CSV table of C-alpha atoms and ligand atoms in Angstrom, one decimal:
chain,number,residue,atom,x,y,z
A,1,MET,CA,135.0,299.3,165.4
A,2,SER,CA,138.6,299.0,164.5
A,3,TYR,CA,139.2,299.6,160.9
A,4,GLU,CA,141.3,297.6,158.4
A,5,THR,CA,140.4,299.2,155.1
A,6,ILE,CA,139.7,302.8,155.8
A,7,LEU,CA,141.6,305.6,157.6
A,8,VAL,CA,139.9,308.2,159.4
A,9,GLU,CA,141.3,311.8,160.2
A,10,THR,CA,140.0,315.3,161.1
A,11,PRO,CA,142.3,317.3,158.8
A,12,ALA,CA,140.7,320.7,159.6
A,13,GLU,CA,138.3,322.1,162.1
A,14,GLY,CA,134.8,320.6,161.7
A,15,VAL,CA,135.9,318.3,158.9
A,16,GLY,CA,135.9,314.4,159.0
A,17,LEU,CA,137.9,312.6,156.4
A,18,VAL,CA,137.7,309.0,155.5
A,19,ARG,CA,140.3,307.5,153.1
A,20,LEU,CA,139.4,304.2,151.4
A,21,ASN,CA,142.6,302.2,152.0
A,22,ARG,CA,142.9,298.9,149.8
A,23,PRO,CA,145.6,300.0,147.5
A,24,GLN,CA,146.3,296.5,146.3
A,25,ALA,CA,142.9,296.2,144.9
A,26,LEU,CA,142.4,299.9,143.9
A,27,ASN,CA,140.1,300.3,146.7
A,28,ALA,CA,137.5,297.7,145.4
A,29,LEU,CA,134.6,297.9,147.8
A,30,ASN,CA,134.2,294.6,149.7
A,31,SER,CA,131.8,294.0,152.5
A,32,ARG,CA,134.2,294.8,155.1
A,33,LEU,CA,135.3,298.2,153.6
A,34,MET,CA,131.6,299.2,153.1
A,35,ALA,CA,130.8,298.3,156.7
A,36,GLU,CA,133.7,300.3,158.0
A,37,LEU,CA,132.8,303.2,155.7
A,38,PHE,CA,129.3,303.5,156.8
A,39,ASP,CA,130.4,303.0,160.5
A,40,ALA,CA,132.8,306.0,160.1
A,41,PHE,CA,130.1,308.1,158.5
A,42,ALA,CA,127.8,307.3,161.3
A,43,ALA,CA,130.4,308.1,163.8
A,44,PHE,CA,131.0,311.5,162.1
A,45,GLU,CA,127.2,312.1,162.1
A,46,ARG,CA,127.1,311.6,165.9
A,47,ASP,CA,130.1,313.7,166.5
A,48,GLU,CA,129.1,317.4,167.3
A,49,ALA,CA,132.6,318.7,166.3
A,50,ILE,CA,132.0,317.6,162.7
A,51,GLY,CA,130.0,319.7,160.3
A,52,CYS,CA,131.1,318.2,157.1
A,53,ILE,CA,132.6,314.8,155.9
A,54,VAL,CA,135.0,314.1,153.0
A,55,VAL,CA,135.5,310.7,151.6
A,56,THR,CA,138.5,310.0,149.3
A,57,GLY,CA,140.6,307.2,147.9
A,58,SER,CA,144.1,307.3,146.6
A,59,ASP,CA,145.4,309.6,143.7
A,60,LYS,CA,145.3,306.4,141.4
A,61,ALA,CA,141.8,305.1,142.5
A,62,PHE,CA,138.9,306.4,144.3
A,63,ALA,CA,137.4,303.0,144.0
A,64,ALA,CA,137.5,300.4,141.1
A,65,GLY,CA,134.1,299.2,141.9
A,66,ALA,CA,132.6,296.5,144.0
A,67,ASP,CA,135.1,293.7,144.7
A,68,ILE,CA,134.7,291.3,141.7
A,69,ARG,CA,136.6,288.5,143.6
A,70,GLN,CA,134.0,288.6,146.3
A,71,MET,CA,131.1,288.9,143.9
A,72,ALA,CA,132.4,286.0,141.8
A,73,GLU,CA,131.7,283.8,144.8
A,74,SER,CA,128.3,285.1,145.5
A,75,ASP,CA,125.0,283.9,144.2
A,76,ALA,CA,121.6,285.5,144.2
A,77,VAL,CA,120.5,284.1,147.7
A,78,GLU,CA,123.8,285.0,149.3
A,79,MET,CA,123.4,288.5,148.0
A,80,LEU,CA,119.9,288.8,149.3
A,81,VAL,CA,120.8,287.4,152.7
A,82,ARG,CA,123.9,289.6,153.1
A,83,ASP,CA,121.9,292.6,151.6
A,84,ASP,CA,124.8,295.2,151.6
A,85,LEU,CA,122.5,297.3,149.7
A,86,THR,CA,120.5,298.0,152.8
A,87,ASP,CA,123.8,299.3,154.3
A,88,TRP,CA,124.1,301.6,151.3
A,89,SER,CA,120.8,303.2,152.1
A,90,ARG,CA,122.0,304.1,155.5
A,91,MET,CA,124.2,306.7,153.8
A,92,ARG,CA,121.0,308.6,153.0
A,93,ALA,CA,120.4,309.0,156.6
A,94,ILE,CA,123.5,311.1,157.1
A,95,THR,CA,122.3,314.7,157.6
A,96,LYS,CA,125.7,316.3,157.4
A,97,PRO,CA,127.0,317.1,153.9
A,98,ILE,CA,129.5,314.5,152.3
A,99,ILE,CA,131.9,315.6,149.7
A,100,ALA,CA,133.7,312.8,147.5
A,101,ALA,CA,137.3,313.8,146.6
A,102,VAL,CA,137.8,311.6,143.6
A,103,SER,CA,141.0,310.9,141.7
A,104,GLY,CA,141.8,308.1,139.3
A,105,TRP,CA,139.3,305.4,138.8
A,106,ALA,CA,135.7,305.8,140.0
A,107,LEU,CA,134.0,302.8,138.4
A,108,GLY,CA,130.9,300.8,139.1
A,109,GLY,CA,130.2,301.0,142.9
A,110,GLY,CA,133.0,303.6,143.2
A,111,CYS,CA,131.2,305.9,140.8
A,112,GLU,CA,128.0,305.2,142.7
A,113,LEU,CA,129.5,305.9,146.1
A,114,ALA,CA,130.8,309.3,144.7
A,115,MET,CA,127.2,310.0,143.4
A,116,ALA,CA,125.6,309.1,146.8
A,117,CYS,CA,127.7,312.1,148.2
A,118,ASP,CA,126.4,315.5,148.0
A,119,MET,CA,129.3,317.0,146.0
A,120,ILE,CA,132.1,315.7,143.9
A,121,VAL,CA,135.6,317.4,143.8
A,122,ALA,CA,137.7,315.7,141.2
A,123,SER,CA,141.4,315.6,140.2
A,124,GLU,CA,142.2,316.0,136.4
A,125,THR,CA,142.9,312.2,136.4
A,126,ALA,CA,139.5,311.2,137.6
A,127,ARG,CA,137.7,308.8,135.3
A,128,PHE,CA,134.0,307.9,135.9
A,129,GLY,CA,132.3,304.9,134.5
A,130,GLN,CA,129.7,302.2,135.1
A,131,PRO,CA,131.3,298.9,133.6
A,132,GLU,CA,129.0,296.4,135.3
A,133,VAL,CA,127.7,295.3,131.9
A,134,THR,CA,131.0,294.0,131.0
A,135,ILE,CA,131.0,291.5,133.7
A,136,GLY,CA,127.3,290.5,133.1
A,137,ILE,CA,125.5,292.6,135.8
A,138,MET,CA,124.2,296.1,136.1
A,139,PRO,CA,124.6,299.1,138.4
A,140,GLY,CA,122.9,298.2,141.6
A,141,ALA,CA,123.8,300.9,144.1
A,142,GLY,CA,122.1,303.8,142.5
A,143,GLY,CA,123.9,304.1,139.0
A,144,THR,CA,121.0,303.9,136.9
A,145,GLN,CA,119.1,306.4,138.8
A,146,ARG,CA,121.7,308.9,140.0
A,147,LEU,CA,123.9,309.1,136.9
A,148,THR,CA,120.8,309.5,134.6
A,149,ARG,CA,119.5,312.4,136.7
A,150,ALA,CA,123.0,314.0,136.9
A,151,ILE,CA,124.0,313.7,133.2
A,152,GLY,CA,120.9,313.0,131.2
A,153,LYS,CA,119.5,309.9,129.7
A,154,ALA,CA,121.5,309.9,126.5
A,155,LEU,CA,125.1,310.2,128.0
A,156,ALA,CA,124.1,307.9,130.9
A,157,MET,CA,122.9,305.2,128.5
A,158,GLU,CA,126.2,305.3,126.8
A,159,VAL,CA,128.2,305.0,130.0
A,160,MET,CA,126.2,302.2,131.2
A,161,LEU,CA,125.5,300.3,128.1
A,162,GLY,CA,128.8,301.0,126.1
A,163,ASN,CA,131.2,301.2,129.1
A,164,ARG,CA,132.2,304.8,128.2
A,165,HIS,CA,134.4,306.3,130.8
A,166,LEU,CA,134.0,310.0,131.4
A,167,THR,CA,137.0,312.2,132.0
A,168,ALA,CA,136.9,314.7,134.8
A,169,GLU,CA,136.4,317.6,132.3
A,170,GLU,CA,133.6,315.6,130.6
A,171,ALA,CA,132.0,314.9,134.0
A,172,LEU,CA,132.3,318.7,134.9
A,173,ALA,CA,130.7,319.6,131.7
A,174,ALA,CA,128.0,317.1,132.2
A,175,GLY,CA,127.3,318.3,135.6
A,176,LEU,CA,128.4,315.3,137.6
A,177,VAL,CA,131.1,317.1,139.5
A,178,ASN,CA,131.5,320.4,141.1
A,179,ARG,CA,135.2,321.3,140.5
A,180,VAL,CA,138.3,319.8,138.8
A,181,TYR,CA,141.8,320.5,140.2
A,182,PRO,CA,145.3,319.1,139.5
A,183,VAL,CA,145.9,316.0,141.3
A,184,GLU,CA,148.4,317.7,143.9
A,185,GLU,CA,145.4,319.9,144.9
A,186,TYR,CA,142.1,318.2,144.8
A,187,LEU,CA,142.1,316.7,148.1
A,188,ASN,CA,143.1,320.0,149.9
A,189,GLU,CA,140.5,321.8,147.9
A,190,ALA,CA,137.9,319.4,149.0
A,191,ILE,CA,138.9,319.8,152.6
A,192,GLN,CA,138.8,323.5,152.3
A,193,LEU,CA,135.3,323.4,150.8
A,194,ALA,CA,134.4,321.0,153.7
A,195,ALA,CA,135.8,323.5,156.2
A,196,ARG,CA,133.8,326.4,154.7
A,197,ILE,CA,130.7,324.4,154.9
A,198,ALA,CA,131.5,323.1,158.5
A,199,ALA,CA,131.8,326.8,159.6
A,200,MET,CA,128.3,327.6,158.5
A,201,PRO,CA,125.3,327.4,161.0
A,202,ARG,CA,124.7,323.6,161.0
A,203,VAL,CA,120.9,323.5,161.5
A,204,ALA,CA,120.5,325.7,158.2
A,205,VAL,CA,123.1,323.5,156.4
A,206,ARG,CA,121.2,320.4,157.4
A,207,LEU,CA,117.8,321.7,156.3
A,208,ILE,CA,119.1,323.0,153.0
A,209,LYS,CA,120.7,319.5,152.2
A,210,ASP,CA,117.4,317.9,153.2
A,211,ALA,CA,115.4,320.2,151.0
A,212,VAL,CA,117.7,319.9,147.9
A,213,ASN,CA,117.5,316.1,148.2
A,214,LYS,CA,113.8,316.3,148.2
A,215,ALA,CA,113.9,317.9,144.8
A,216,TYR,CA,114.8,314.3,143.5
A,217,GLU,CA,111.6,312.9,145.2
A,218,LEU,CA,108.9,315.4,145.1
A,219,SER,CA,106.7,317.3,142.5
A,220,LEU,CA,107.6,321.1,142.3
A,221,THR,CA,104.4,322.0,144.2
A,222,ASP,CA,105.3,319.6,147.0
A,223,GLY,CA,109.0,320.5,147.0
A,224,LEU,CA,108.2,324.2,147.3
A,225,ASP,CA,105.8,323.4,150.2
A,226,TYR,CA,108.6,321.2,151.8
A,227,GLU,CA,111.2,324.0,151.3
A,228,LYS,CA,108.9,326.5,153.0
A,229,ARG,CA,108.5,324.4,156.0
A,230,ASN,CA,112.1,324.1,156.4
A,231,PHE,CA,112.6,327.8,155.8
A,232,TYR,CA,110.1,328.7,158.6
A,233,LEU,CA,111.6,326.2,161.0
A,234,LEU,CA,115.0,328.1,160.8
A,235,PHE,CA,113.2,331.2,162.2
A,236,GLY,CA,113.1,329.3,165.5
A,237,THR,CA,116.8,328.9,165.7
A,238,ASP,CA,119.3,330.7,167.8
A,239,ASP,CA,121.7,330.9,164.8
A,240,LYS,CA,118.9,332.8,162.8
A,241,ARG,CA,118.7,335.4,165.6
A,242,GLU,CA,122.6,335.6,165.8
A,243,GLY,CA,123.1,335.7,162.0
A,244,MET,CA,120.7,338.6,161.4
A,245,ALA,CA,121.8,340.4,164.6
A,246,ALA,CA,125.5,340.1,163.5
A,247,PHE,CA,124.5,341.4,160.0
A,248,ILE,CA,122.9,344.5,161.5
A,249,GLU,CA,125.6,345.1,164.0
A,250,LYS,CA,128.3,344.7,161.4
A,251,ARG,CA,130.2,341.8,163.2
A,252,THR,CA,131.1,338.2,162.7
A,253,PRO,CA,128.4,335.9,163.9
A,254,GLN,CA,129.1,333.3,166.6
A,255,TRP,CA,127.1,330.2,165.7
A,256,LYS,CA,125.8,327.9,168.4
A,257,HIS,CA,124.4,325.3,165.8
A,258,ARG,CA,121.2,325.5,167.5
I,301,DAK,N1,137.5,294.1,142.4
I,301,DAK,C1,138.7,293.4,142.8
I,301,DAK,N2,139.9,293.6,142.5
I,301,DAK,C2,140.1,294.7,141.7
I,301,DAK,C3,139.0,295.4,141.1
I,301,DAK,C4,137.7,295.1,141.5
I,301,DAK,N3,136.7,295.8,141.1
I,301,DAK,N4,139.5,296.4,140.2
I,301,DAK,C5,140.9,296.2,140.3
I,301,DAK,N5,141.3,295.1,141.1
I,301,DAK,C6,142.6,294.6,141.4
I,301,DAK,C7,143.1,293.8,140.2
I,301,DAK,O1,142.5,292.6,140.2
I,301,DAK,C8,144.6,294.0,140.5
I,301,DAK,O2,144.8,292.9,141.5
I,301,DAK,P1,146.2,291.9,141.2
I,301,DAK,O3,145.9,291.3,139.9
I,301,DAK,O4,147.3,292.9,141.2
I,301,DAK,O5,146.1,291.1,142.5
I,301,DAK,C9,144.7,295.3,141.0
I,301,DAK,O6,143.5,295.7,141.6
I,301,DAK,C10,145.2,296.3,140.1
I,301,DAK,O7,144.2,296.2,139.1
I,301,DAK,P2,144.8,296.2,137.5
I,301,DAK,O8,146.0,295.5,137.4
I,301,DAK,O9,143.6,295.8,136.7
I,301,DAK,O10,145.0,297.8,137.2
I,301,DAK,P3,144.9,298.5,135.7
I,301,DAK,O11,145.6,299.8,136.1
I,301,DAK,O12,145.6,297.7,134.6
I,301,DAK,O13,143.4,298.6,135.5
I,301,DAK,C11,141.1,299.2,136.0
I,301,DAK,C12,142.6,299.4,136.3
I,301,DAK,C13,140.3,299.9,137.0
I,301,DAK,C14,140.8,299.7,134.6
I,301,DAK,C15,140.8,297.7,136.1
I,301,DAK,O14,141.4,297.2,137.3
I,301,DAK,C16,139.4,297.4,136.0
I,301,DAK,O15,138.8,297.2,135.0
I,301,DAK,N6,138.8,297.0,137.3
I,301,DAK,C17,137.5,296.5,137.3
I,301,DAK,C18,136.5,297.5,137.2
I,301,DAK,C19,135.1,296.8,137.3
I,301,DAK,O16,134.6,296.2,136.4
I,301,DAK,N7,134.5,297.2,138.6
I,301,DAK,C20,133.4,296.4,139.2
I,301,DAK,C21,132.1,296.9,138.4
I,301,DAK,S1,130.8,296.1,139.2
I,301,DAK,C22,126.7,296.3,145.8
I,301,DAK,C23,127.3,297.8,145.5
I,301,DAK,C24,127.8,297.9,144.3
I,301,DAK,C25,128.0,297.1,143.3
I,301,DAK,C26,127.6,295.8,143.6
I,301,DAK,C27,126.9,295.4,144.6
I,301,DAK,N8,126.1,295.9,146.9
I,301,DAK,C28,126.1,296.8,148.1
I,301,DAK,C29,125.4,294.7,147.0
I,301,DAK,C30,128.7,297.5,142.2
I,301,DAK,C31,129.3,296.6,141.3
I,301,DAK,C32,130.4,297.1,140.5
I,301,DAK,O17,131.0,297.9,140.9
């Protein structure tokens, strides 16, 4: 697939970077951009050289939501037939960690995209919000669920019902983002974090991400059982043998990612 609305790079060893690139519309997410983004994620997922993915926008806007011009033309039947939301669920099948590097506006679908990632590194100018109610709709790509779980019901209600924007510092305090950096630094910091993760043994990384995500879905008892199975599975990997041998022999491990 040749891309018109995103740019794809590998800025550090093991790191795949996708830049949303519709500056004239503050990276508003139209069908084309979403299709390209999910295609790029899938390509990085297949690429054995990649261990961690970063998605970013521009310093001014991560993404100002779904494309209102496109949505203005859509009725319920068209939305149902086009069913872009099924594409969104493809993101949950990506086993490699995804970091959102967010600066400027992360509104509506932009905020939902960031929350669908595993971690968020923000610039000091990042602004998170779910303004759907102001155009007569509601969050549809995870906002009501992921934001509520991340920051709690009271604040999530205010964000979604009252169109409150969260600053980067507020988002950090509320537990929505991992770290906040000056705008000149956030992307590089996100890439460095991704490179650190990409340098870890990847089967372990995959099973940790998998088990953490299950904490959203399962009871504590079922989650602990799930974790235990992933834990035992890692004892069958070459990297477990190498990691423990390297510790005992006081040397750096050489991962096979197997
Ligand atoms: N869609 C289309 N164009 C947008 C846009 C958007 N969401 N946001 C900004 N733009 C365009 C503006 O129209 C303007 O274009 P021109 O007029 O220059 O041609 C250009 O970007 C610059 O925007 P502004 O002139 O408005 O810039 P300001 O700095 O003054 O304001 C702003 C920045 C972010 C506060 C403002 O642009 C704004 O309020 N934008 C809209 C925010 C919003 O309501 N977003 C949509 C929420 S609804 C789905 C998945 C997800 C969703 C839906 C379906 N499926 C998979 C089915 C999610 C829905 C939403 O996100």
